[in-house]
PDB file of C-alpha atoms and ligand atoms in Angstrom:
ATOM      1  CA  MET A   1      94.285  22.948  51.983  1.00 92.00           C
ATOM      2  CA  ASN A   2      95.167  19.258  51.862  1.00 94.00           C
ATOM      3  CA  GLU A   3      94.375  16.079  53.747  1.00 95.00           C
ATOM      4  CA  ASP A   4      97.227  16.504  56.245  1.00 95.00           C
ATOM      5  CA  SER A   5      96.482  20.120  57.066  1.00 95.00           C
ATOM      6  CA  LEU A   6      92.799  19.266  57.534  1.00 97.00           C
ATOM      7  CA  LYS A   7      93.425  16.255  59.748  1.00 95.00           C
ATOM      8  CA  LYS A   8      95.819  18.270  61.880  1.00 95.00           C
ATOM      9  CA  LYS A   9      93.399  21.162  62.276  1.00 96.00           C
ATOM     10  CA  LEU A  10      90.397  18.937  63.052  1.00 97.00           C
ATOM     11  CA  ALA A  11      92.266  16.568  65.395  1.00 96.00           C
ATOM     12  CA  LYS A  12      90.599  18.024  68.504  1.00 95.00           C
ATOM     13  CA  LEU A  13      87.063  17.629  67.187  1.00 96.00           C
ATOM     14  CA  ASN A  14      86.635  13.902  67.347  1.00 91.00           C
ATOM     15  CA  ILE A  15      85.361  13.509  63.799  1.00 97.00           C
ATOM     16  CA  GLY A  16      84.228  10.106  62.541  1.00 97.00           C
ATOM     17  CA  GLY A  17      86.463  10.043  59.465  1.00 97.00           C
ATOM     18  CA  LEU A  18      87.703  12.289  56.672  1.00 98.00           C
ATOM     19  CA  ARG A  19      87.885  11.904  52.912  1.00 98.00           C
ATOM     20  CA  TYR A  20      89.621  14.688  51.033  1.00 98.00           C
ATOM     21  CA  PHE A  21      89.546  15.179  47.263  1.00 98.00           C
ATOM     22  CA  ASP A  22      91.433  17.680  45.105  1.00 98.00           C
ATOM     23  CA  SER A  23      88.475  17.464  42.760  1.00 98.00           C
ATOM     24  CA  ILE A  24      85.167  15.627  42.959  1.00 98.00           C
ATOM     25  CA  GLY A  25      81.760  15.611  41.280  1.00 98.00           C
ATOM     26  CA  SER A  26      79.742  16.342  44.402  1.00 98.00           C
ATOM     27  CA  THR A  27      80.752  15.904  48.060  1.00 98.00           C
ATOM     28  CA  ASN A  28      77.122  14.994  48.871  1.00 98.00           C
ATOM     29  CA  ASP A  29      77.191  12.108  46.359  1.00 97.00           C
ATOM     30  CA  GLU A  30      80.400  10.743  47.867  1.00 98.00           C
ATOM     31  CA  ALA A  31      79.002  11.165  51.387  1.00 98.00           C
ATOM     32  CA  LEU A  32      75.756   9.361  50.468  1.00 97.00           C
ATOM     33  CA  THR A  33      77.764   6.427  49.112  1.00 97.00           C
ATOM     34  CA  TRP A  34      80.034   6.381  52.154  1.00 98.00           C
ATOM     35  CA  ALA A  35      77.077   6.620  54.536  1.00 97.00           C
ATOM     36  CA  ALA A  36      75.370   3.702  52.797  1.00 95.00           C
ATOM     37  CA  ALA A  37      78.616   1.726  53.209  1.00 96.00           C
ATOM     38  CA  GLY A  38      78.659   2.382  56.965  1.00 96.00           C
ATOM     39  CA  ALA A  39      80.515   5.676  57.553  1.00 97.00           C
ATOM     40  CA  HIS A  40      80.678   6.669  61.207  1.00 98.00           C
ATOM     41  CA  ASP A  41      78.728   9.539  62.672  1.00 98.00           C
ATOM     42  CA  PHE A  42      80.357  12.931  61.999  1.00 98.00           C
ATOM     43  CA  SER A  43      82.429  11.775  59.043  1.00 98.00           C
ATOM     44  CA  ILE A  44      83.369  14.464  56.541  1.00 98.00           C
ATOM     45  CA  VAL A  45      83.859  14.535  52.789  1.00 98.00           C
ATOM     46  CA  ILE A  46      85.640  17.648  51.611  1.00 98.00           C
ATOM     47  CA  ALA A  47      86.905  18.799  48.226  1.00 98.00           C
ATOM     48  CA  ASP A  48      88.971  21.628  46.828  1.00 98.00           C
ATOM     49  CA  GLU A  49      86.817  21.659  43.701  1.00 98.00           C
ATOM     50  CA  GLN A  50      83.347  20.351  42.799  1.00 98.00           C
ATOM     51  CA  THR A  51      82.561  19.758  39.164  1.00 98.00           C
ATOM     52  CA  GLN A  52      78.915  18.700  39.697  1.00 97.00           C
ATOM     53  CA  GLY A  53      78.039  20.487  42.937  1.00 96.00           C
ATOM     54  CA  ARG A  54      74.297  20.501  43.520  1.00 95.00           C
ATOM     55  CA  GLY A  55      71.757  22.876  44.971  1.00 92.00           C
ATOM     56  CA  ARG A  56      68.146  22.003  45.547  1.00 88.00           C
ATOM     57  CA  LEU A  57      66.148  20.510  42.659  1.00 83.00           C
ATOM     58  CA  ASP A  58      69.346  19.715  40.782  1.00 79.00           C
ATOM     59  CA  ARG A  59      70.290  23.336  40.464  1.00 91.00           C
ATOM     60  CA  LYS A  60      74.058  23.776  40.310  1.00 95.00           C
ATOM     61  CA  TRP A  61      76.364  24.900  43.095  1.00 97.00           C
ATOM     62  CA  PHE A  62      79.702  26.217  41.843  1.00 97.00           C
ATOM     63  CA  THR A  63      82.946  25.479  43.678  1.00 97.00           C
ATOM     64  CA  PRO A  64      85.856  26.387  41.405  1.00 98.00           C
ATOM     65  CA  LYS A  65      89.242  24.991  42.418  1.00 98.00           C
ATOM     66  CA  GLY A  66      90.854  26.623  45.428  1.00 97.00           C
ATOM     67  CA  SER A  67      88.027  29.119  45.896  1.00 98.00           C
ATOM     68  CA  GLY A  68      85.824  27.975  48.702  1.00 97.00           C
ATOM     69  CA  LEU A  69      84.767  25.347  51.187  1.00 98.00           C
ATOM     70  CA  ALA A  70      82.695  22.451  49.919  1.00 98.00           C
ATOM     71  CA  PHE A  71      82.067  19.658  52.350  1.00 98.00           C
ATOM     72  CA  SER A  72      79.435  17.180  53.466  1.00 98.00           C
ATOM     73  CA  LEU A  73      78.891  15.972  56.991  1.00 98.00           C
ATOM     74  CA  ILE A  74      77.482  12.519  57.609  1.00 98.00           C
ATOM     75  CA  LEU A  75      75.330  12.277  60.725  1.00 98.00           C
ATOM     76  CA  ARG A  76      73.795   9.238  62.323  1.00 97.00           C
ATOM     77  CA  PRO A  77      71.096  10.739  64.466  1.00 95.00           C
ATOM     78  CA  PRO A  78      70.290   8.987  67.742  1.00 94.00           C
ATOM     79  CA  ALA A  79      66.628   8.030  68.230  1.00 92.00           C
ATOM     80  CA  SER A  80      66.161  10.978  70.597  1.00 92.00           C
ATOM     81  CA  LEU A  81      66.890  13.451  67.781  1.00 93.00           C
ATOM     82  CA  LEU A  82      64.728  11.834  65.121  1.00 93.00           C
ATOM     83  CA  PRO A  83      61.705  13.983  65.998  1.00 94.00           C
ATOM     84  CA  HIS A  84      63.839  17.120  65.478  1.00 96.00           C
ATOM     85  CA  LEU A  85      65.497  16.373  62.147  1.00 96.00           C
ATOM     86  CA  SER A  86      63.527  19.088  60.374  1.00 95.00           C
ATOM     87  CA  ARG A  87      65.697  21.513  62.357  1.00 97.00           C
ATOM     88  CA  SER A  88      68.897  20.254  60.696  1.00 97.00           C
ATOM     89  CA  VAL A  89      69.003  22.993  58.091  1.00 97.00           C
ATOM     90  CA  GLY A  90      68.775  25.595  60.861  1.00 97.00           C
ATOM     91  CA  LEU A  91      71.521  23.856  62.778  1.00 98.00           C
ATOM     92  CA  ALA A  92      73.789  23.975  59.718  1.00 98.00           C
ATOM     93  CA  ALA A  93      72.866  27.558  58.806  1.00 98.00           C
ATOM     94  CA  LEU A  94      73.438  28.748  62.351  1.00 98.00           C
ATOM     95  CA  SER A  95      76.852  27.084  62.438  1.00 98.00           C
ATOM     96  CA  ILE A  96      77.982  28.839  59.266  1.00 98.00           C
ATOM     97  CA  ALA A  97      76.445  32.133  60.381  1.00 98.00           C
ATOM     98  CA  GLU A  98      78.094  32.037  63.802  1.00 98.00           C
ATOM     99  CA  SER A  99      81.492  31.384  62.333  1.00 97.00           C
ATOM    100  CA  CYS A 100      80.990  34.371  59.999  1.00 98.00           C
ATOM    101  CA  ALA A 101      79.933  36.481  62.988  1.00 98.00           C
ATOM    102  CA  GLY A 102      83.138  35.366  64.711  1.00 97.00           C
ATOM    103  CA  LEU A 103      85.026  37.095  61.884  1.00 98.00           C
ATOM    104  CA  GLY A 104      83.250  40.363  62.666  1.00 98.00           C
ATOM    105  CA  LEU A 105      80.657  39.987  59.878  1.00 98.00           C
ATOM    106  CA  ASP A 106      76.888  40.362  60.158  1.00 98.00           C
ATOM    107  CA  PRO A 107      75.374  37.227  58.582  1.00 98.00           C
ATOM    108  CA  ARG A 108      71.682  36.577  57.971  1.00 98.00           C
ATOM    109  CA  ILE A 109      69.943  33.286  57.240  1.00 98.00           C
ATOM    110  CA  LYS A 110      67.686  33.424  54.200  1.00 97.00           C
ATOM    111  CA  TRP A 111      65.242  30.689  55.079  1.00 96.00           C
ATOM    112  CA  PRO A 112      65.563  27.882  54.499  1.00 95.00           C
ATOM    113  CA  ASN A 113      69.066  27.194  53.261  1.00 96.00           C
ATOM    114  CA  ASP A 114      71.185  30.220  52.395  1.00 97.00           C
ATOM    115  CA  ILE A 115      73.512  32.457  54.359  1.00 98.00           C
ATOM    116  CA  LEU A 116      73.729  36.083  53.303  1.00 98.00           C
ATOM    117  CA  LEU A 117      76.396  38.704  53.893  1.00 98.00           C
ATOM    118  CA  ASN A 118      75.474  42.251  52.876  1.00 98.00           C
ATOM    119  CA  ASP A 119      72.231  40.781  51.450  1.00 97.00           C
ATOM    120  CA  LYS A 120      74.173  38.532  49.086  1.00 98.00           C
ATOM    121  CA  LYS A 121      74.438  34.767  49.101  1.00 98.00           C
ATOM    122  CA  THR A 122      77.711  33.524  50.586  1.00 98.00           C
ATOM    123  CA  ALA A 123      76.822  29.961  51.507  1.00 98.00           C
ATOM    124  CA  GLY A 124      74.235  27.326  50.761  1.00 98.00           C
ATOM    125  CA  ILE A 125      73.143  24.060  52.356  1.00 97.00           C
ATOM    126  CA  LEU A 126      71.796  20.889  50.798  1.00 97.00           C
ATOM    127  CA  ILE A 127      70.519  18.101  53.076  1.00 97.00           C
ATOM    128  CA  GLU A 128      69.840  14.597  51.855  1.00 96.00           C
ATOM    129  CA  ASN A 129      68.663  11.620  53.902  1.00 95.00           C
ATOM    130  CA  ILE A 130      69.267   7.887  53.788  1.00 94.00           C
ATOM    131  CA  TRP A 131      66.217   5.966  54.935  1.00 92.00           C
ATOM    132  CA  THR A 132      65.848   2.519  56.385  1.00 87.00           C
ATOM    133  CA  GLY A 133      62.155   1.736  56.170  1.00 86.00           C
ATOM    134  CA  ASP A 134      60.450   4.844  57.464  1.00 84.00           C
ATOM    135  CA  SER A 135      63.275   5.989  59.694  1.00 87.00           C
ATOM    136  CA  VAL A 136      66.276   8.172  58.821  1.00 91.00           C
ATOM    137  CA  ASP A 137      69.448   6.131  59.083  1.00 93.00           C
ATOM    138  CA  ALA A 138      71.890   8.833  58.048  1.00 96.00           C
ATOM    139  CA  LEU A 139      71.781  12.469  57.131  1.00 97.00           C
ATOM    140  CA  VAL A 140      74.151  14.115  54.691  1.00 98.00           C
ATOM    141  CA  ILE A 141      74.513  17.857  55.188  1.00 98.00           C
ATOM    142  CA  GLY A 142      76.302  19.527  52.305  1.00 98.00           C
ATOM    143  CA  MET A 143      77.653  23.020  52.825  1.00 98.00           C
ATOM    144  CA  GLY A 144      79.183  25.307  50.247  1.00 98.00           C
ATOM    145  CA  ILE A 145      80.838  28.524  51.408  1.00 98.00           C
ATOM    146  CA  ASN A 146      82.281  31.177  49.119  1.00 98.00           C
ATOM    147  CA  VAL A 147      85.624  31.995  50.709  1.00 98.00           C
ATOM    148  CA  TYR A 148      87.675  33.796  48.035  1.00 98.00           C
ATOM    149  CA  LYS A 149      86.372  36.180  45.381  1.00 98.00           C
ATOM    150  CA  THR A 150      87.041  33.485  42.787  1.00 98.00           C
ATOM    151  CA  SER A 151      84.160  31.417  44.182  1.00 98.00           C
ATOM    152  CA  VAL A 152      81.493  33.915  43.134  1.00 98.00           C
ATOM    153  CA  PRO A 153      79.800  32.777  39.914  1.00 96.00           C
ATOM    154  CA  PRO A 154      79.182  35.251  37.081  1.00 94.00           C
ATOM    155  CA  ALA A 155      75.970  37.228  37.649  1.00 92.00           C
ATOM    156  CA  GLU A 156      74.239  35.755  34.575  1.00 92.00           C
ATOM    157  CA  LEU A 157      74.266  32.312  36.227  1.00 90.00           C
ATOM    158  CA  LEU A 158      72.535  33.554  39.371  1.00 93.00           C
ATOM    159  CA  GLN A 159      68.970  34.296  40.402  1.00 88.00           C
ATOM    160  CA  PHE A 160      70.200  35.936  43.587  1.00 93.00           C
ATOM    161  CA  PRO A 161      73.315  38.122  44.045  1.00 97.00           C
ATOM    162  CA  ALA A 162      76.354  36.380  45.525  1.00 98.00           C
ATOM    163  CA  THR A 163      79.438  37.385  47.463  1.00 98.00           C
ATOM    164  CA  SER A 164      82.381  35.821  49.295  1.00 98.00           C
ATOM    165  CA  LEU A 165      83.993  36.103  52.703  1.00 98.00           C
ATOM    166  CA  GLU A 166      86.954  37.840  51.075  1.00 98.00           C
ATOM    167  CA  ASP A 167      84.658  40.490  49.571  1.00 98.00           C
ATOM    168  CA  ALA A 168      82.687  40.952  52.766  1.00 98.00           C
ATOM    169  CA  LEU A 169      85.809  41.191  54.926  1.00 98.00           C
ATOM    170  CA  GLY A 170      87.664  43.412  52.481  1.00 98.00           C
ATOM    171  CA  LYS A 171      90.820  41.466  53.230  1.00 97.00           C
ATOM    172  CA  GLU A 172      92.291  37.986  53.086  1.00 97.00           C
ATOM    173  CA  PRO A 173      89.979  35.547  54.931  1.00 98.00           C
ATOM    174  CA  PRO A 174      91.362  32.979  57.393  1.00 98.00           C
ATOM    175  CA  ALA A 175      92.645  29.710  55.927  1.00 97.00           C
ATOM    176  CA  ARG A 176      89.882  27.305  54.900  1.00 98.00           C
ATOM    177  CA  GLU A 177      90.995  24.761  57.542  1.00 97.00           C
ATOM    178  CA  GLU A 178      90.471  27.448  60.158  1.00 97.00           C
ATOM    179  CA  LEU A 179      87.021  28.336  58.802  1.00 98.00           C
ATOM    180  CA  LEU A 180      86.011  24.683  58.717  1.00 98.00           C
ATOM    181  CA  PHE A 181      87.152  24.240  62.305  1.00 98.00           C
ATOM    182  CA  GLY A 182      84.988  27.204  63.346  1.00 98.00           C
ATOM    183  CA  ILE A 183      81.911  25.901  61.504  1.00 98.00           C
ATOM    184  CA  LEU A 184      82.270  22.374  62.883  1.00 98.00           C
ATOM    185  CA  SER A 185      82.836  23.642  66.436  1.00 98.00           C
ATOM    186  CA  ALA A 186      79.634  25.697  66.215  1.00 98.00           C
ATOM    187  CA  PHE A 187      77.862  22.707  64.702  1.00 98.00           C
ATOM    188  CA  ILE A 188      78.910  20.469  67.615  1.00 98.00           C
ATOM    189  CA  HIS A 189      77.728  23.111  70.079  1.00 97.00           C
ATOM    190  CA  TRP A 190      74.296  23.465  68.446  1.00 98.00           C
ATOM    191  CA  ARG A 191      73.838  19.793  67.754  1.00 97.00           C
ATOM    192  CA  GLU A 192      73.921  19.180  71.491  1.00 96.00           C
ATOM    193  CA  ARG A 193      71.092  21.719  71.747  1.00 97.00           C
ATOM    194  CA  MET A 194      69.144  20.502  68.758  1.00 97.00           C
ATOM    195  CA  ALA A 195      66.043  19.664  70.788  1.00 97.00           C
ATOM    196  CA  THR A 196      65.993  22.979  72.692  1.00 97.00           C
ATOM    197  CA  ASP A 197      64.108  26.248  72.147  1.00 97.00           C
ATOM    198  CA  GLU A 198      67.501  27.936  72.315  1.00 98.00           C
ATOM    199  CA  LEU A 199      68.277  26.667  68.821  1.00 98.00           C
ATOM    200  CA  ILE A 200      65.013  28.015  67.414  1.00 98.00           C
ATOM    201  CA  HIS A 201      65.557  31.397  69.074  1.00 97.00           C
ATOM    202  CA  ALA A 202      69.148  31.721  67.851  1.00 97.00           C
ATOM    203  CA  TRP A 203      68.002  30.768  64.341  1.00 98.00           C
ATOM    204  CA  GLU A 204      65.115  33.225  64.419  1.00 96.00           C
ATOM    205  CA  GLU A 205      67.350  35.988  65.735  1.00 96.00           C
ATOM    206  CA  ILE A 206      69.412  36.126  62.543  1.00 97.00           C
ATOM    207  CA  LEU A 207      66.732  35.463  59.939  1.00 98.00           C
ATOM    208  CA  ALA A 208      67.012  37.664  56.867  1.00 98.00           C
ATOM    209  CA  PHE A 209      63.972  39.924  56.219  1.00 97.00           C
ATOM    210  CA  ARG A 210      62.522  39.441  59.706  1.00 97.00           C
ATOM    211  CA  GLY A 211      59.690  41.948  60.161  1.00 96.00           C
ATOM    212  CA  ASP A 212      59.758  42.739  56.425  1.00 97.00           C
ATOM    213  CA  GLN A 213      57.223  41.996  53.720  1.00 96.00           C
ATOM    214  CA  VAL A 214      58.357  38.971  51.728  1.00 96.00           C
ATOM    215  CA  GLN A 215      57.134  36.765  48.947  1.00 93.00           C
ATOM    216  CA  VAL A 216      57.482  33.029  49.027  1.00 92.00           C
ATOM    217  CA  GLN A 217      57.335  31.168  45.782  1.00 86.00           C
ATOM    218  CA  ALA A 218      56.257  27.600  46.423  1.00 77.00           C
ATOM    219  CA  GLY A 219      56.372  24.827  43.856  1.00 70.00           C
ATOM    220  CA  GLY A 220      56.612  27.136  40.874  1.00 63.00           C
ATOM    221  CA  GLU A 221      53.057  28.473  40.811  1.00 65.00           C
ATOM    222  CA  SER A 222      51.633  29.557  44.124  1.00 76.00           C
ATOM    223  CA  GLN A 223      52.986  32.695  45.694  1.00 86.00           C
ATOM    224  CA  ILE A 224      52.411  33.759  49.261  1.00 90.00           C
ATOM    225  CA  SER A 225      53.071  37.264  50.551  1.00 92.00           C
ATOM    226  CA  GLY A 226      53.259  38.481  54.095  1.00 95.00           C
ATOM    227  CA  GLU A 227      55.353  39.837  56.915  1.00 97.00           C
ATOM    228  CA  LEU A 228      58.101  37.448  57.976  1.00 97.00           C
ATOM    229  CA  LEU A 229      57.543  36.760  61.665  1.00 97.00           C
ATOM    230  CA  GLY A 230      59.774  33.853  62.646  1.00 96.00           C
ATOM    231  CA  ILE A 231      60.400  30.140  62.881  1.00 97.00           C
ATOM    232  CA  GLU A 232      58.060  27.425  64.167  1.00 97.00           C
ATOM    233  CA  SER A 233      59.434  24.744  66.453  1.00 97.00           C
ATOM    234  CA  ASP A 234      59.784  22.330  63.502  1.00 96.00           C
ATOM    235  CA  GLY A 235      61.764  24.904  61.514  1.00 96.00           C
ATOM    236  CA  SER A 236      58.870  26.021  59.317  1.00 96.00           C
ATOM    237  CA  LEU A 237      58.618  29.707  58.473  1.00 96.00           C
ATOM    238  CA  ARG A 238      55.836  31.850  59.931  1.00 96.00           C
ATOM    239  CA  LEU A 239      54.384  34.809  58.011  1.00 96.00           C
ATOM    240  CA  ARG A 240      51.455  37.137  58.703  1.00 97.00           C
ATOM    241  CA  ASP A 241      49.336  37.711  55.643  1.00 94.00           C
ATOM    242  CA  ALA A 242      47.352  40.780  54.601  1.00 92.00           C
ATOM    243  CA  TYR A 243      44.327  39.499  56.590  1.00 95.00           C
ATOM    244  CA  ASN A 244      46.430  39.333  59.753  1.00 95.00           C
ATOM    245  CA  LYS A 245      46.391  35.550  59.642  1.00 96.00           C
ATOM    246  CA  SER A 246      49.381  33.385  60.459  1.00 95.00           C
ATOM    247  CA  VAL A 247      50.656  31.405  57.477  1.00 93.00           C
ATOM    248  CA  ILE A 248      53.106  28.544  57.986  1.00 94.00           C
ATOM    249  CA  ILE A 249      55.477  27.675  55.162  1.00 93.00           C
ATOM    250  CA  ARG A 250      56.978  24.215  55.302  1.00 90.00           C
ATOM    251  CA  PHE A 251      60.201  23.122  53.691  1.00 80.00           C
ATOM    252  CA  GLY A 252      60.120  22.070  50.104  1.00 75.00           C
ATOM    253  CA  ASP A 253      60.877  23.824  46.895  1.00 70.00           C
ATOM    254  CA  VAL A 254      60.276  27.287  48.231  1.00 79.00           C
ATOM    255  CA  SER A 255      62.192  30.422  47.523  1.00 86.00           C
ATOM    256  CA  LEU A 256      62.011  33.565  49.551  1.00 88.00           C
ATOM    257  CA  ARG A 257      62.357  37.136  48.321  1.00 88.00           C
ATOM    258  CA  ALA A 258      61.943  40.547  49.849  1.00 88.00           C
ATOM    259  CA  SER A 259      58.881  42.274  48.398  1.00 82.00           C
ATOM    260  CA  ALA A 260      59.758  45.138  46.070  1.00 71.00           C
TER     261      ALA A 260
HETATM  262  P1  LIG B   1      68.057  28.877  45.978  1.00 63.70           P
HETATM  263  O1  LIG B   1      68.492  28.953  47.396  1.00 63.70           O
HETATM  264  O2  LIG B   1      68.367  30.116  45.171  1.00 63.70           O
HETATM  265  O3  LIG B   1      66.680  28.380  45.785  1.00 63.70           O
HETATM  266  P2  LIG B   1      69.682  26.492  45.743  1.00 63.70           P
HETATM  267  O4  LIG B   1      69.751  26.369  47.201  1.00 63.70           O
HETATM  268  O5  LIG B   1      69.065  25.409  44.980  1.00 63.70           O
HETATM  269  O6  LIG B   1      69.011  27.835  45.279  1.00 63.70           O
HETATM  270  O7  LIG B   1      71.164  26.750  45.207  1.00 63.70           O
HETATM  271  C1  LIG B   1      71.452  26.722  43.814  1.00 63.70           C
HETATM  272  C2  LIG B   1      71.501  28.113  43.206  1.00 63.70           C
HETATM  273  O8  LIG B   1      72.527  28.883  43.846  1.00 63.70           O
HETATM  274  C3  LIG B   1      71.913  28.072  41.748  1.00 63.70           C
HETATM  275  O9  LIG B   1      70.785  28.006  40.917  1.00 63.70           O
HETATM  276  C4  LIG B   1      72.708  29.365  41.533  1.00 63.70           C
HETATM  277  O10 LIG B   1      71.825  30.399  41.158  1.00 63.70           O
HETATM  278  C5  LIG B   1      73.220  29.706  42.912  1.00 63.70           C
HETATM  279  N1  LIG B   1      74.676  29.411  43.090  1.00 63.70           N
HETATM  280  C6  LIG B   1      75.404  28.394  42.599  1.00 63.70           C
HETATM  281  N2  LIG B   1      76.665  28.415  43.041  1.00 63.70           N
HETATM  282  C7  LIG B   1      76.767  29.504  43.840  1.00 63.70           C
HETATM  283  C8  LIG B   1      77.822  30.065  44.605  1.00 63.70           C
HETATM  284  N3  LIG B   1      79.060  29.541  44.654  1.00 63.70           N
HETATM  285  N4  LIG B   1      77.537  31.206  45.308  1.00 63.70           N
HETATM  286  C9  LIG B   1      76.305  31.754  45.292  1.00 63.70           C
HETATM  287  N5  LIG B   1      75.271  31.271  44.599  1.00 63.70           N
HETATM  288  C10 LIG B   1      75.485  30.143  43.879  1.00 63.70           C
END
C-alpha cells in the first residue's frame, strides 16, 4: 500500500483529497487538523502504521505496520443531514460490515462502534466533530480494520477478543486498497440514504446480540440489563428490561456485553 496505489484505486470515487503516511500518531488527529484548515468533504487520511491510535475515552487502538487499515474520513455535512448526524457511527459500521459480507463473511455490529467476525472484534470506529458555534462544521470518522493476523493485539491488552480478516477468511485477504475501495463505496451508497429508514433497518439487521440478553455498562457505574431489541431512529439502542419496559441507551461511554 502506498500513495500511488491508493490514488489509482480510489480514482473513480471522487474523493476530496488524500494524505498517506507510512507512519503517523493518529489518523484522526491529522484529519482534525486538516479539517480545521479547510479540507474538502470526503478527504481521507490513511496510514500504514499508527503509533498513537485512539479508541474512545483515550483507550488505545493498535495498528502495527503493514497489518491493517487505519484511515479517517473528513465529512462536511450539508445542512439537510445535520439532524441525522447521530447515525454516522451506524453509517460507518454498516459500510465496514457490508464490505466484509462481500468477502463471504458474516459480520455483526456490536453497538455502538465495533464490527465483529465470529464474535470477535475486527474493526472499530471513532468519530470526532469540529464545531462552529453550536453546529457541526466537519466530522472525522476514524476506522481501524484488522486485515492481517499481525494486527491482532496480544490478549492481555484486550477487554474483548479480537480477530482479523485473514483469520476469519482462513486465507490471504484482498489487498488493503481493494478493501478500502469496498468500504468507501458502501459508505457513499449509505451516505446518500442517511436520512432514510432503510439505513436504520440495515443497521438493525446485523446488530450483534439481537434478541439476546445483554448488559450495558454506562459511565463506569450504572449497569442496565435487558433483551436487545433494536435501534431507534437516532441510532440509540433499544432494550427490553425485566419489567417488560423499553429502555433507550444513548451514545456515550457505554459498553455492551452478552449476559453470561
Ligand atoms: P470498546 O469498544 O471496547 O469500548 P474502544 O472503542 O474504545 O473500546 O476501542 C479501544 C479498545 O479496543 C482498546 O481498549 C483495546 O482493548 C481494543 N483494541 C485496540 N486495538 C485493537 C485492535 N487492533 N483490534 C481489536 N481490538 C483492539
